[in-house]
mmCIF file of C-alpha atoms and ligand atoms in Angstrom:
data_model
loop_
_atom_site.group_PDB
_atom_site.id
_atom_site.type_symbol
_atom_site.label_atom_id
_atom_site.label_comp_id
_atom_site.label_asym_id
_atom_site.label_seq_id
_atom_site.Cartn_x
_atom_site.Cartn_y
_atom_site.Cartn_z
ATOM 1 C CA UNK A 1 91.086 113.164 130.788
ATOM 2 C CA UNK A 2 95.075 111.645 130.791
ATOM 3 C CA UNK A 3 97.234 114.462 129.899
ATOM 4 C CA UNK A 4 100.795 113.422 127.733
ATOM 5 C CA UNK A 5 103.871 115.473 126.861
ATOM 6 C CA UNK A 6 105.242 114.664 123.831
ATOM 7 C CA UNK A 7 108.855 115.941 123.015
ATOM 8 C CA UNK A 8 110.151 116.296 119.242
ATOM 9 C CA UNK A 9 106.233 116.785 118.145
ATOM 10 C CA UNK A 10 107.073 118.658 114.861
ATOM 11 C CA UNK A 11 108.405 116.101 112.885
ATOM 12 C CA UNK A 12 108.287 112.275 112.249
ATOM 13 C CA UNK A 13 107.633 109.836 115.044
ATOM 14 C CA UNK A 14 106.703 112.773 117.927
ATOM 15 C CA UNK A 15 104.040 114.221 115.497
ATOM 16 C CA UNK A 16 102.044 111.018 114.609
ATOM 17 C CA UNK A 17 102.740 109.655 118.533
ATOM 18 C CA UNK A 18 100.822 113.348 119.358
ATOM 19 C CA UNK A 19 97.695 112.258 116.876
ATOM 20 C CA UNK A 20 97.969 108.956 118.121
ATOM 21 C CA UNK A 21 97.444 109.581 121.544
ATOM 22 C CA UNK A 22 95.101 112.275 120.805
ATOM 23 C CA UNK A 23 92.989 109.831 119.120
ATOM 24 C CA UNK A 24 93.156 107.664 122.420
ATOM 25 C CA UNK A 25 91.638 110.242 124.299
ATOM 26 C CA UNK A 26 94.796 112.146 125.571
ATOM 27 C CA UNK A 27 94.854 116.325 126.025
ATOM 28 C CA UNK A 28 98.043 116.404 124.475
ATOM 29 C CA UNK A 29 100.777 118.825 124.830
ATOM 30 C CA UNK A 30 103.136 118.610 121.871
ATOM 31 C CA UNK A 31 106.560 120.392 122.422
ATOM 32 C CA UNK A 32 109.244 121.131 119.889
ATOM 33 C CA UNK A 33 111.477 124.726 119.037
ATOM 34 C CA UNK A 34 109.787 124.393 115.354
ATOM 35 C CA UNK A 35 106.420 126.161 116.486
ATOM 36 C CA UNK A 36 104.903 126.643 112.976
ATOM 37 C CA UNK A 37 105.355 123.056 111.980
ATOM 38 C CA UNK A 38 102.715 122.178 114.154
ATOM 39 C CA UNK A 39 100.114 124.453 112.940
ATOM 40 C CA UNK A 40 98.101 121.319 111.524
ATOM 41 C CA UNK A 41 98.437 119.375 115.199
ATOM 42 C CA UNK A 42 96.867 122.723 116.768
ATOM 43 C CA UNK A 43 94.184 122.165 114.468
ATOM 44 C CA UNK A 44 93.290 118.967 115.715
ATOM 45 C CA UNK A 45 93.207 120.359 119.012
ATOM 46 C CA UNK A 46 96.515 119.253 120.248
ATOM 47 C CA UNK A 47 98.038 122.080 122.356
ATOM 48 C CA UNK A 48 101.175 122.993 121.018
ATOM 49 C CA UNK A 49 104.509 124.682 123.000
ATOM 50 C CA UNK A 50 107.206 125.850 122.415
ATOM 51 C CA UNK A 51 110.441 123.801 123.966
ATOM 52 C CA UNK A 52 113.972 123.707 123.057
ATOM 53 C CA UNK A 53 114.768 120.498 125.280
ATOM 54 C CA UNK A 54 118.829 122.181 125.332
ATOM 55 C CA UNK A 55 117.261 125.355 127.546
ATOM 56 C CA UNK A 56 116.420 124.896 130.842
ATOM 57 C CA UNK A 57 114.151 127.687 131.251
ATOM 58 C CA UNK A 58 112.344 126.596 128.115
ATOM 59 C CA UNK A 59 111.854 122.997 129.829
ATOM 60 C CA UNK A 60 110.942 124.765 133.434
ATOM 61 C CA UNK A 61 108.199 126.850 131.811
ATOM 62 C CA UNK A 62 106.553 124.360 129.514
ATOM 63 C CA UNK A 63 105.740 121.732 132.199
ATOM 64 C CA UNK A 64 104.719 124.998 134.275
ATOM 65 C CA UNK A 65 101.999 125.514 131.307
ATOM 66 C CA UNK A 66 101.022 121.947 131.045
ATOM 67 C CA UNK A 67 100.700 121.532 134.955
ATOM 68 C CA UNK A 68 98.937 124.761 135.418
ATOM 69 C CA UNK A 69 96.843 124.405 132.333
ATOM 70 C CA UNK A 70 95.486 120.345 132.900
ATOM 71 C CA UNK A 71 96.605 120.325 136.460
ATOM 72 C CA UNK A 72 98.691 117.014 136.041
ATOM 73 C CA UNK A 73 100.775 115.054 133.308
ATOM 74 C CA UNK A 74 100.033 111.311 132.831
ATOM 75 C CA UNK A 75 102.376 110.303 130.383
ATOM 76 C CA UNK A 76 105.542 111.792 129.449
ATOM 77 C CA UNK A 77 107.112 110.963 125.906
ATOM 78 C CA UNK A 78 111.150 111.858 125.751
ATOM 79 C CA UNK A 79 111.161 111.732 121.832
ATOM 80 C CA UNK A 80 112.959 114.670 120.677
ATOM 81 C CA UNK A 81 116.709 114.002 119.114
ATOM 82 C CA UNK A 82 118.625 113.498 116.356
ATOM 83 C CA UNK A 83 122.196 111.787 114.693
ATOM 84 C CA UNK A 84 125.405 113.228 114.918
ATOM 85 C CA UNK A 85 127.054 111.472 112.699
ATOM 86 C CA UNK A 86 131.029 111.355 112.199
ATOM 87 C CA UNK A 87 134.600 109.906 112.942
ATOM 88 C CA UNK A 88 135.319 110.714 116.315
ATOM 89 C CA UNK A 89 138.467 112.350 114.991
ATOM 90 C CA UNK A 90 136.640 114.920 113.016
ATOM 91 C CA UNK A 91 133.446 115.583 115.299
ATOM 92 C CA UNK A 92 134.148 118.538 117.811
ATOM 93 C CA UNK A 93 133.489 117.940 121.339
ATOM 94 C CA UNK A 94 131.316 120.779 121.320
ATOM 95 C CA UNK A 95 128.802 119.069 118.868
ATOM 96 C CA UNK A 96 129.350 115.872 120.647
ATOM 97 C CA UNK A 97 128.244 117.485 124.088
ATOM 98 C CA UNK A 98 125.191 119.427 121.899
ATOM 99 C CA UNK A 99 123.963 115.824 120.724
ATOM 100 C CA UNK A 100 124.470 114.722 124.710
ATOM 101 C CA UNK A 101 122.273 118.006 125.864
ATOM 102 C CA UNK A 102 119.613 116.930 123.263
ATOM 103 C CA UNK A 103 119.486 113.403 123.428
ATOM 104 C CA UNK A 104 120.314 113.044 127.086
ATOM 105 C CA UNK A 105 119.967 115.756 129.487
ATOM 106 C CA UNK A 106 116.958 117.243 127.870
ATOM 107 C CA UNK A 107 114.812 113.866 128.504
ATOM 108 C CA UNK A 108 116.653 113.718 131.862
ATOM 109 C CA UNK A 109 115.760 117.380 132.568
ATOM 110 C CA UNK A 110 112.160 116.733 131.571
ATOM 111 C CA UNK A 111 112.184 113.637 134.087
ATOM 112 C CA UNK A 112 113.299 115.825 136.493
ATOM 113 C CA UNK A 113 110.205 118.573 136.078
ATOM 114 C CA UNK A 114 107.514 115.941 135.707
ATOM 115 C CA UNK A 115 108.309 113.265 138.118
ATOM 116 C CA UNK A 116 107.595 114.992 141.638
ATOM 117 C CA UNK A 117 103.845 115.537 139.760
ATOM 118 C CA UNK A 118 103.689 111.905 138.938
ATOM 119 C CA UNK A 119 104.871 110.947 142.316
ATOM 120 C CA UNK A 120 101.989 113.361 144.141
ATOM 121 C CA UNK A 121 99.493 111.697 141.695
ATOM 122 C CA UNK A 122 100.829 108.163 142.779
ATOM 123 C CA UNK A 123 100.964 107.259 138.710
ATOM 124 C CA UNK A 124 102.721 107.965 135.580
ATOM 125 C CA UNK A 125 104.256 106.689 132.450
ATOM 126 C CA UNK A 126 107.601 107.585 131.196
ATOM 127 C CA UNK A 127 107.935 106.457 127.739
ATOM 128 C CA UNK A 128 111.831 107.358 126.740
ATOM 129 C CA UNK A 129 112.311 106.551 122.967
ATOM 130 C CA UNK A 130 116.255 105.335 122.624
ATOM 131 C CA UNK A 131 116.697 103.069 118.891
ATOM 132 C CA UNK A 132 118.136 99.862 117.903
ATOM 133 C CA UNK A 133 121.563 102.065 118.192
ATOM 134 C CA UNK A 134 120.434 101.769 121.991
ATOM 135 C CA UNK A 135 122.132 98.182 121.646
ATOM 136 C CA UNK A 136 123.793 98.089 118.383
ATOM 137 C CA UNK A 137 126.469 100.171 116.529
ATOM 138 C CA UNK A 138 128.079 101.736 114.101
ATOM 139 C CA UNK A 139 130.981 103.366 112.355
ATOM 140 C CA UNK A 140 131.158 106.736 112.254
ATOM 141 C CA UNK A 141 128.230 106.834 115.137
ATOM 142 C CA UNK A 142 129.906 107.015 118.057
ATOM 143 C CA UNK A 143 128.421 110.188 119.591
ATOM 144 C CA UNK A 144 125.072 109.052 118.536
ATOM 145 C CA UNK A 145 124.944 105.106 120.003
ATOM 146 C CA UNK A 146 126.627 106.662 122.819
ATOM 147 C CA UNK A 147 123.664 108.803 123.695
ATOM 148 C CA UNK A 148 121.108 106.183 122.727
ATOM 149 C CA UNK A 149 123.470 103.567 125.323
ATOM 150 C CA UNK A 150 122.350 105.774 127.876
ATOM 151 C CA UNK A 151 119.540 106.435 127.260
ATOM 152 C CA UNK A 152 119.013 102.533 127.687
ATOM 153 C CA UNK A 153 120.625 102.331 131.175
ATOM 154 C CA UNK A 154 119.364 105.331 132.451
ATOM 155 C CA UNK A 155 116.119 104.069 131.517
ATOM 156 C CA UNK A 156 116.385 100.813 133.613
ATOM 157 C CA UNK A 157 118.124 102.679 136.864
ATOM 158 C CA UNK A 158 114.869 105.173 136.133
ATOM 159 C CA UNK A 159 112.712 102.197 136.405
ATOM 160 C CA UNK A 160 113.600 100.504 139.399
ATOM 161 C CA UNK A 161 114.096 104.062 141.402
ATOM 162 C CA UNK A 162 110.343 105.098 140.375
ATOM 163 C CA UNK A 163 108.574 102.020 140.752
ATOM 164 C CA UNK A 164 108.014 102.641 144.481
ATOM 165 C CA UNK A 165 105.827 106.015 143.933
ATOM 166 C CA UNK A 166 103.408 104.186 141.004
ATOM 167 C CA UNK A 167 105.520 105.518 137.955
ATOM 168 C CA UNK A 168 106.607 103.210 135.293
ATOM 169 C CA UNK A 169 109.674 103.721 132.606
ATOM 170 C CA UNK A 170 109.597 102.112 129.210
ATOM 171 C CA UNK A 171 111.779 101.917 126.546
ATOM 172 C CA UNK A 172 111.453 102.052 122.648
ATOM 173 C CA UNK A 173 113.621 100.919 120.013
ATOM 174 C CA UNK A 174 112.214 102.044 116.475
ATOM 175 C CA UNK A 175 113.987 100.940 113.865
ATOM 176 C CA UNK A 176 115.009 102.243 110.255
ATOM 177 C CA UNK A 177 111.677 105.188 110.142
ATOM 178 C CA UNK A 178 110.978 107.328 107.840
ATOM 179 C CA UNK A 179 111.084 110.670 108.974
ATOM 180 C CA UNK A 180 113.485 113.875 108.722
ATOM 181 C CA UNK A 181 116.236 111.853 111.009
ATOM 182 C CA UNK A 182 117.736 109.911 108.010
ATOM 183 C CA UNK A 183 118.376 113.063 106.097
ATOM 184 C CA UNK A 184 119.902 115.191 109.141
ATOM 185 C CA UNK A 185 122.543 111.995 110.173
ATOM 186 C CA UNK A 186 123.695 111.847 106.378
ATOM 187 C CA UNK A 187 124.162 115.363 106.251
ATOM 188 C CA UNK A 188 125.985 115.399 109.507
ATOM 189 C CA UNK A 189 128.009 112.829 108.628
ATOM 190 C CA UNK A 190 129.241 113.840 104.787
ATOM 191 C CA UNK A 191 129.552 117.729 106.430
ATOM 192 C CA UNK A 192 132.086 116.130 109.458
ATOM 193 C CA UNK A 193 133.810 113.761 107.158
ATOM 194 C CA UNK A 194 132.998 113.314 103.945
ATOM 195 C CA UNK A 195 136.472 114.634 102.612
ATOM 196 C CA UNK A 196 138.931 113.034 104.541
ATOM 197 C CA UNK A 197 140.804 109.928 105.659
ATOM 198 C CA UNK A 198 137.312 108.256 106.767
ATOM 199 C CA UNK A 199 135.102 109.138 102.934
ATOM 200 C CA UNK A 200 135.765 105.383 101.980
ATOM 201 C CA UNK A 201 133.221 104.936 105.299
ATOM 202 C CA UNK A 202 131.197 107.744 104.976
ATOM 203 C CA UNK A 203 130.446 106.623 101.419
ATOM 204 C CA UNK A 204 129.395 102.811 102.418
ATOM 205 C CA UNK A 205 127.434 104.338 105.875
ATOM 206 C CA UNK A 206 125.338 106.462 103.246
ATOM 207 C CA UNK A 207 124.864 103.374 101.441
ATOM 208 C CA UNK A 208 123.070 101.475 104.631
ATOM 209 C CA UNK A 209 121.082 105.000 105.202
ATOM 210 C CA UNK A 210 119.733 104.835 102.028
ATOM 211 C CA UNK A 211 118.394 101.722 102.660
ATOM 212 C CA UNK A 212 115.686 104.008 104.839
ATOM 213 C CA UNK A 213 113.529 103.814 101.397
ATOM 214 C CA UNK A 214 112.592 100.651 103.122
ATOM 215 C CA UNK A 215 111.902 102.037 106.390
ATOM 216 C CA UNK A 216 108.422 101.658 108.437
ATOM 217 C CA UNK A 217 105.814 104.590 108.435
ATOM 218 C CA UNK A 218 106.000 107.190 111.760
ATOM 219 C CA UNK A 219 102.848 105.328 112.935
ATOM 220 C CA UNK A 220 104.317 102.064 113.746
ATOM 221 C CA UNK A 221 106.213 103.557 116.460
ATOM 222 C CA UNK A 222 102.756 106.369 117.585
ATOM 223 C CA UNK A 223 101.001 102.912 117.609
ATOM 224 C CA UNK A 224 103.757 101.203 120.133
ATOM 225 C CA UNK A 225 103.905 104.002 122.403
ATOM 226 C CA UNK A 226 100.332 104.150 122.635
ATOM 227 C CA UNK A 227 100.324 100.711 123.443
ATOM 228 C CA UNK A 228 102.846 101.186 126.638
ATOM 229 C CA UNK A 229 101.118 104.379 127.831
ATOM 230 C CA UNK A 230 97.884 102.510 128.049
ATOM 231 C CA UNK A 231 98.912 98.831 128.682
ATOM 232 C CA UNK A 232 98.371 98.311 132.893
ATOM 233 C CA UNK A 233 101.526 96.238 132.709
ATOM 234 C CA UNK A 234 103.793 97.580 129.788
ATOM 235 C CA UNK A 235 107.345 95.546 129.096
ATOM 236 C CA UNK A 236 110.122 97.385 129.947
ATOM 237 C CA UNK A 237 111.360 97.458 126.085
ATOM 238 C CA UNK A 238 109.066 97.289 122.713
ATOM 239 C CA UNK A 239 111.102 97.274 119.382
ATOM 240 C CA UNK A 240 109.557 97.708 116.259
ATOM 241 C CA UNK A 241 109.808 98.874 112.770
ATOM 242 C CA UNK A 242 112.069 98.167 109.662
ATOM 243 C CA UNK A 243 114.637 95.643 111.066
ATOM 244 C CA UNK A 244 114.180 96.168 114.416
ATOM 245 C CA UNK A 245 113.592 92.889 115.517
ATOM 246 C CA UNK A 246 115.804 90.408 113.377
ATOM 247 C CA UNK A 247 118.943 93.120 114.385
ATOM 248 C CA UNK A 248 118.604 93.348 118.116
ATOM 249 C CA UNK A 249 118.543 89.204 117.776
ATOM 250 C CA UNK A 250 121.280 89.376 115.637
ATOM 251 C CA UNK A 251 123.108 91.246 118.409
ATOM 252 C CA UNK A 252 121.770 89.017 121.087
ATOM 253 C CA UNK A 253 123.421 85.856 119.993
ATOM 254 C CA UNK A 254 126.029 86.902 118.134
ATOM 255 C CA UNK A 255 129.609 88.007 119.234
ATOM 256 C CA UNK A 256 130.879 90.939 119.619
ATOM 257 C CA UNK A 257 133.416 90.515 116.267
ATOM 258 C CA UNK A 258 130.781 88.391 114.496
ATOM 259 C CA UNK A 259 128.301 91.103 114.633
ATOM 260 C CA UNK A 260 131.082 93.432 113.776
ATOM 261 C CA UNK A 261 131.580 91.329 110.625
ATOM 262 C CA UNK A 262 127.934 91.159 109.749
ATOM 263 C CA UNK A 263 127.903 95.087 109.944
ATOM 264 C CA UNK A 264 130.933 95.653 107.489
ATOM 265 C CA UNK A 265 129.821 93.134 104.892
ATOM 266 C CA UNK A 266 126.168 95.511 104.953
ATOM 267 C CA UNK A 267 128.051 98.377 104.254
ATOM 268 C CA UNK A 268 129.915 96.796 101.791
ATOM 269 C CA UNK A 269 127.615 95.379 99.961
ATOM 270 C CA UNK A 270 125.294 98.685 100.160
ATOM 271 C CA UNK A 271 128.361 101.145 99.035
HETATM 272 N N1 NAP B 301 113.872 107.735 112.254
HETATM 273 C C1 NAP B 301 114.516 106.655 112.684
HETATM 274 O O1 NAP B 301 114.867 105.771 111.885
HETATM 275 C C2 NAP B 301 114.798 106.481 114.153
HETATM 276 C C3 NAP B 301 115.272 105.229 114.570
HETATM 277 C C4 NAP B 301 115.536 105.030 115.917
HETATM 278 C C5 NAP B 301 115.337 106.037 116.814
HETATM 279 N N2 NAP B 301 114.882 107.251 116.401
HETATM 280 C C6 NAP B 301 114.695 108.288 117.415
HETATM 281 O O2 NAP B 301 113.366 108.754 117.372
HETATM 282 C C7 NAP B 301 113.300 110.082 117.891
HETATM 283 C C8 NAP B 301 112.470 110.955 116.967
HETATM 284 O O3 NAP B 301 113.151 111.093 115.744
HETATM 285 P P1 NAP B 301 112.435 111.123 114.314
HETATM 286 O O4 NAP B 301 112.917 109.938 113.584
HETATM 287 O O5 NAP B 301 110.992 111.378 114.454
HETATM 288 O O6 NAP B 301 113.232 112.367 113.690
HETATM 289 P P2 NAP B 301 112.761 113.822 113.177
HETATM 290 O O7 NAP B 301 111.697 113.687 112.155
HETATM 291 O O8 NAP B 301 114.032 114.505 112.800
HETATM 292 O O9 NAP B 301 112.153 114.494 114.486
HETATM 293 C C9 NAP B 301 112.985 114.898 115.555
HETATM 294 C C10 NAP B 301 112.229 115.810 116.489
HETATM 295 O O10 NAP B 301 113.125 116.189 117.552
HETATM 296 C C11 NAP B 301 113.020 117.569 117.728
HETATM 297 N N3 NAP B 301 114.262 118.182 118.240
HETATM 298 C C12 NAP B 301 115.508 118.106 117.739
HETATM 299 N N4 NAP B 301 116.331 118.873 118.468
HETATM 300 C C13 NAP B 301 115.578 119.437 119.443
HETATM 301 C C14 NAP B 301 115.832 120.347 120.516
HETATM 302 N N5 NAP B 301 117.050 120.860 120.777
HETATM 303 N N6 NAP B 301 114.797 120.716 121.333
HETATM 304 C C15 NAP B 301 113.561 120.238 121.109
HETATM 305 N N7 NAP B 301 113.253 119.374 120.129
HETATM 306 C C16 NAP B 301 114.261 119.002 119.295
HETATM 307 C C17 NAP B 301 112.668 118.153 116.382
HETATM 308 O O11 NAP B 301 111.912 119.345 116.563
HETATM 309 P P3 NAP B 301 112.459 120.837 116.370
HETATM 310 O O12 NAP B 301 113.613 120.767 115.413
HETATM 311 O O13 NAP B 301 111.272 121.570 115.843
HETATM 312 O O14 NAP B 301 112.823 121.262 117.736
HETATM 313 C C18 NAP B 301 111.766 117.068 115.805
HETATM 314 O O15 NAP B 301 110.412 117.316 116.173
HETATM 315 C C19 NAP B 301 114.748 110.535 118.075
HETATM 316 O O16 NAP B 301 115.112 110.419 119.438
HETATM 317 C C20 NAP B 301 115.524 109.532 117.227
HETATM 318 O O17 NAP B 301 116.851 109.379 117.672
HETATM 319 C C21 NAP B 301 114.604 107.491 115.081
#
C-alpha cells in the first residue's frame, strides 16, 4: 500500500486531501500541532501525528514514525501554512521570519527528511501546495506572496534536481477556499494595521476577503492533489478553485501596472 504525509491535516484543504487520498487507497499519515482536531480522521483510520512544521525535532521524529511504522513514504504533501497579513511597515520581522519558518523552511525541512527515502525507493511524489499569491499579489501581503514566490521557484529548482533519482515535484495553486485561512489573514491583517496610516487598505483588502463566501469547497483542491499523486505523468503546476484560473491568465498577459490597476479597482469596488 502507497504511504502519503500530509502536512496542515487539521483543518481545511490538508484534512479533506488526508480523506481523499485515504479513499484512493493511501495509509495516510496526517500531521498538524492541533492533535485533537483530528480525532474524526483517526476514526477513519488515518494515522494521525503530531508535527509543528517550525520544530525540527518535531519534523525529525514524525518521518522517523512514518518510515519506521510503513517502512517508506510515497507521496509527500507540504500543505501546512497560513497569511500574515500587513503593511510591511507595521509587520515585525520576527512574524515575518515565523510565516518564512512555516511556509518555507518547514516544507523544505520535510523535503529534506523524506527525500533520501524516496531516492532509495527510486520513486516519489512531492506535492508542495503554494496559491495563486505564488504568482500574483497584493497590498498589505507582502510577507505572505513572498513565501508563496518561493515556494514556486523552489519548487521548479526541486524538480529538475530530483528528477534523476525517480522523484517528481508538483505544484498547486488553490484559489479563494473555504477553510480557516480566510479568517486567520483578516485577523492578522486588522491586528497589524487596522488603526493606522494603511486602515483605508486594510478596510478595501477585507472587502476582497470577504468575497471568500464565494470560494470553492476543501475538496476541489483533495481532488487535484490526488490527481498529481496518482497521475504517471503529473504537470508541473495544477490551479484550481474560485478564480484560480481566469487570475493567473489575467497575470499572464497583462502588465505589470495593468494588473496592478485591475487589483485596485477590486478592492475598490469591494470596500
Ligand atoms: N484557503 C485558501 O483560500 C488558500 C488559497 C491558496 C493557498 N492556500 C494554502 O493552502 C494551505 C492550506 O491552507 P488552508 O486553506 O487549508 O488553511 P487552514 O484551514 O487554516 O489550514 C492550515 C493548516 O496548516 C497547519 N499549520 C499552520 N501552522 C502550522 C505549523 N507551525 N506547524 C504545523 N502545521 C501548521 C494548521 O494546523 P495546526 O494549526 O493544527 O498546526 C492547519 O491544519 C496553506 O499553505 C495555504 O497558504 C489556501
Amino acid at each position: 500500500m502507497k504511504v502519503a504525509l500530509v502536512t496542515g491535516a487539521s483543518s481545511g484543504i490538508g484534512e479533506a486531501t488526508a480523506v481523499e487520498l485515504h479513499k484512493a487507497g493511501y495509509t495516510v499519515y496526517a500531521a498538524a500541532r492541533r492533535v485533537q482536531r483530528m480525532e474524526g480522521l483517526a476514526a477513519q483510520g488515518i494515522r494521525v501525528l503530531e508535527m509543528d512544521v517550525t520544530r525540527d525535532e518535531s519534523m525529525v521524529e514524525g518521518v522517523k514514525q512514518v518510515v519506521a511504522e510503513a517502512g517508506r513514504i510515497d507521496v509527500l504533501v507540504n500543505n501546512a501554512g497560513y497569511g500574515s497579513y500587513g503593511a510591511v511597515e507595521d509587520v515585525p520581522l520576527d512574524e515575518a521570519r515565523y510565516q518564512f519558518e512555516v511556509n518555507v523552511f518547514g516544507l523544505a525541512r520535510l523535503v529534506q527528511l523524506v527525500s533520501p527515502h524516496m531516492r532509495e525507493a527510486g520513486r516519489g511524489r512531492i506535492v508542495n501546495v503554494s496559491s495563486i499569491g505564488g504568482r500574483i499579489y497584493e497590498p498589505l501581503g507582502a510577507w505572505y506572496h513572498s513565501t508563496k514566490f518561493a515556494v514556486e521557484g523552489f519548487s521548479d529548482s526541486l524538480r529538475l534536481e530530483l528528477k534523476p533519482f525517480g522523484i517528481d515535484v508538483v505544484v498547486i495553486q488553490p484559489g479563494g477556499i473555504k477553510t480557516e485561512w480566510g479568517g486567520i489573514a483578516v485577523e492578522n491583517l486588522r491586528k497589524t494595521s487596522g488603526g493606522g496610516a494603511y486602515a483605508g487598505q486594510v478596510r478595501q483588502l477585507s472587502g476582497v476577503f470577504s468575497q471568500m463566501g464565494r470560494a470553492s469547497e476543501p475538496k476541489v483542491i483533495a481532488d487535484v492533489i490526488v490527481k498529481a499523486a496518482e497521475a504517471r505523468r503529473p504537470r508541473t503546476r495544477y490551479a484550481a478553485g474560485f478564480g484560480a484560473r481566469p487570475i493567473l491568465f489575467a497575470r499572464r498577459v497583462l502588465s505589470d501596472r495593468a494588473f496592478d490597476a485591475l487589483f485596485l479597482g477590486a478592492m475598490r469596488r469591494f470596500a
